Amino acid sequence: MDNMADRIIILDTTLRDGEQSPGATLNVDEKLTIARSLARLGVDIIEAGFPFASPGDFEAVQQVAKTVGTESGPVICGLARAIKNDIKAAAEALKPAAKARIHTFISTSDIHLKYQLKKSRSEVLAIAEEMVAYAKSFVDDVEFSPMDAGRSDSEYLYQVLERAIAAGATTINIPDTVGYTTPTEFGELIGGIKANVPNIDKAIISVHGHNDLGLAVANFLEAIKNGARQLECTINGIGERAGNTALEEVVMALVVRRQYFNPFLGRNPESTEPLTNIDTKQIYKTSRLVSNLTGIGVQPNKAIVGANAFAHESGIHQDGVLKNKLTYEIMDAQSIGLTDNQIILGKHSGRNAFRSRLQELGYQLSETELNKAFIRFKDTADKKKEITDWDLEAIVNDEIQQAPELFRLELVQVSCGDRAKPTATVTIRTPEGEELTDAAIGTGPVDAVYKAINRVVKVPNELIEFSVQSVTAGIDAIGEVTIRLRYQDRVYSGHAANTDIITASARAYIGALNRLYGAGLKHKTKQTV
Ligand code: KIV
Ligand code: ZN
């Protein structure tokens, strides 16, 4: 990657900034699954986590570095505050990666300096320089971020960036940490950096945005026009507060409006060379994976990946699309992999066909995972005639996501109807290996199941979200249930898929309770940015 990149570099931070969304906590296996999917998507850099934050984060970055950070794979990046121990932890976690990057940061806005860091501008300037040099003693590829750059004094910002580049930063990342800037301002900020930082040609200019005013994508597009060549994004735009810049939105803007953006990268407007390395056909799949594993649903009207993004409801629009798609569609659903939903398998399909289709879809399961998933597949195929790729993904994601299995659902049974009081019986195996059965009456069957589970598990919590979505059309469709629980200001999610939505609801609830219970067991304290 040279400093004068003639294409747009994509750094995905779903596993770091995205994971800071309330309730998005992912375990190591889930992070690995997402990392593999990001590699297939073609991101240039995966920011895999913040190794100093917790032993779990350290392990996740190390595992991603080991398994996805191969010579032909993406660069693996670890975040570190401008503090020696953070940088050391990032360097250690990244060791197995063929291409490693340390991303270190310190705030530069007066408001952060005064109230958060309690340091002067000159102290921060010296720390930035010293810590970039320290990171450089471990890896060649060092990214530096002046946090809250969007609200920093520009003259001071230029000085900090010049010193960071002189100390060895090869990428300087400009974060709009609080999502405050407007597109014109953000573009001017990048243009100002390009014009006023004397050694700027020795580094790639990157941008990092939050969506508090819904301007994150627009800000990035202006930044590109003014010289930014790396974009930091997350899948589905998940992240702190209103989220980060959505990868799928900014990438598709560069695909659909390539002719408009080509000249800003010194290309002929008609050039057909893609502006990013992203394989857009992987977008939809990656979006669903991230949504399933984090438990953060995608709003139906969300650009690119929302359920309605390619649906035409109005008669006039439908009429136009039938006559010629271009009348109301600016991009093809196939370009994001939306219609690659082939019916491949059925109840007569064998283990080899199942394994090879999963491999084609990019899943690499261990023998144990494959066995478990195959049993689920056969069970589903008995109930559902045609198994699509989306069904397969739902089954596999469901299997991958069930760890840690502290409480295990052994049985769930309900009786309900318009004359009956919804009643549920559950049998649960506790972490101590005891099998307990209890029953409860509820306002509906799911409520009854949750009350019965609560009677056994006895983990206090508040249910804050429950949603059911069908994976495909048809009465025999697999239902996906996502739930979110709150306990003492922390949110825990659970997700499960089954043709029986009561079973899926029970499994999703147990999944979330296991996360809550597991977090309590570990007394995990995690540092976030
Ligand atoms: O939003 C932000 O400023 C960040 C930095 C750590 C880059 O996430
Ligand atoms: Zn951020």
mmCIF file with all atom_site columns, C-alpha atoms and ligand atoms in Angstrom, residues 13 16-18 20 47 147 173 175-178 208-210 232 240-241 243-244 529, ligand 2:
data_model
loop_
_atom_site.group_PDB
_atom_site.id
_atom_site.type_symbol
_atom_site.label_atom_id
_atom_site.label_alt_id
_atom_site.label_comp_id
_atom_site.label_asym_id
_atom_site.label_entity_id
_atom_site.label_seq_id
_atom_site.pdbx_PDB_ins_code
_atom_site.Cartn_x
_atom_site.Cartn_y
_atom_site.Cartn_z
_atom_site.occupancy
_atom_site.B_iso_or_equiv
_atom_site.pdbx_formal_charge
_atom_site.auth_seq_id
_atom_site.auth_comp_id
_atom_site.auth_asym_id
_atom_site.auth_atom_id
_atom_site.pdbx_PDB_model_num
ATOM   1  C  CA . THR A 1 13  ? -13.776 -1.433 12.547 1.00 0.00 ? 13  THR A CA 1
ATOM   2  C  CA . ARG A 1 16  ? -13.626 -2.660 17.547 1.00 0.00 ? 16  ARG A CA 1
ATOM   3  C  CA . ASP A 1 17  ? -15.801 0.467  17.307 1.00 0.00 ? 17  ASP A CA 1
ATOM   4  C  CA . GLY A 1 18  ? -18.828 -1.561 16.147 1.00 0.00 ? 18  GLY A CA 1
ATOM   5  C  CA . GLN A 1 20  ? -18.802 -0.808 21.361 1.00 0.00 ? 20  GLN A CA 1
ATOM   6  C  CA . GLU A 1 47  ? -9.382  -3.368 13.121 1.00 0.00 ? 47  GLU A CA 1
ATOM   7  C  CA . MET A 1 147 ? -9.242  12.026 18.672 1.00 0.00 ? 147 MET A CA 1
ATOM   8  C  CA . ASN A 1 173 ? -6.695  9.185  10.689 1.00 0.00 ? 173 ASN A CA 1
ATOM   9  C  CA . PRO A 1 175 ? -11.909 11.213 13.480 1.00 0.00 ? 175 PRO A CA 1
ATOM   10 C  CA . ASP A 1 176 ? -15.136 13.126 13.774 1.00 0.00 ? 176 ASP A CA 1
ATOM   11 C  CA . THR A 1 177 ? -15.507 11.424 17.139 1.00 0.00 ? 177 THR A CA 1
ATOM   12 C  CA . VAL A 1 178 ? -18.801 13.012 18.135 1.00 0.00 ? 178 VAL A CA 1
ATOM   13 C  CA . HIS A 1 208 ? -13.292 8.015  10.843 1.00 0.00 ? 208 HIS A CA 1
ATOM   14 C  CA . GLY A 1 209 ? -16.861 9.172  11.396 1.00 0.00 ? 209 GLY A CA 1
ATOM   15 C  CA . HIS A 1 210 ? -19.776 8.845  13.762 1.00 0.00 ? 210 HIS A CA 1
ATOM   16 C  CA . GLU A 1 232 ? -12.966 3.615  8.503  1.00 0.00 ? 232 GLU A CA 1
ATOM   17 C  CA . GLU A 1 240 ? -20.908 3.931  19.609 1.00 0.00 ? 240 GLU A CA 1
ATOM   18 C  CA . ARG A 1 241 ? -24.199 5.910  20.038 1.00 0.00 ? 241 ARG A CA 1
ATOM   19 C  CA . GLY A 1 243 ? -23.008 4.345  15.054 1.00 0.00 ? 243 GLY A CA 1
ATOM   20 C  CA . ASN A 1 244 ? -20.114 4.691  12.618 1.00 0.00 ? 244 ASN A CA 1
ATOM   21 C  CA . VAL A 1 529 ? -12.882 4.220  23.784 1.00 0.00 ? 529 VAL A CA 1
HETATM 22 ZN ZN . ZN  B 2 .   ? -14.969 5.956  16.752 1.00 0.00 ? 2   ZN  B ZN 1
#
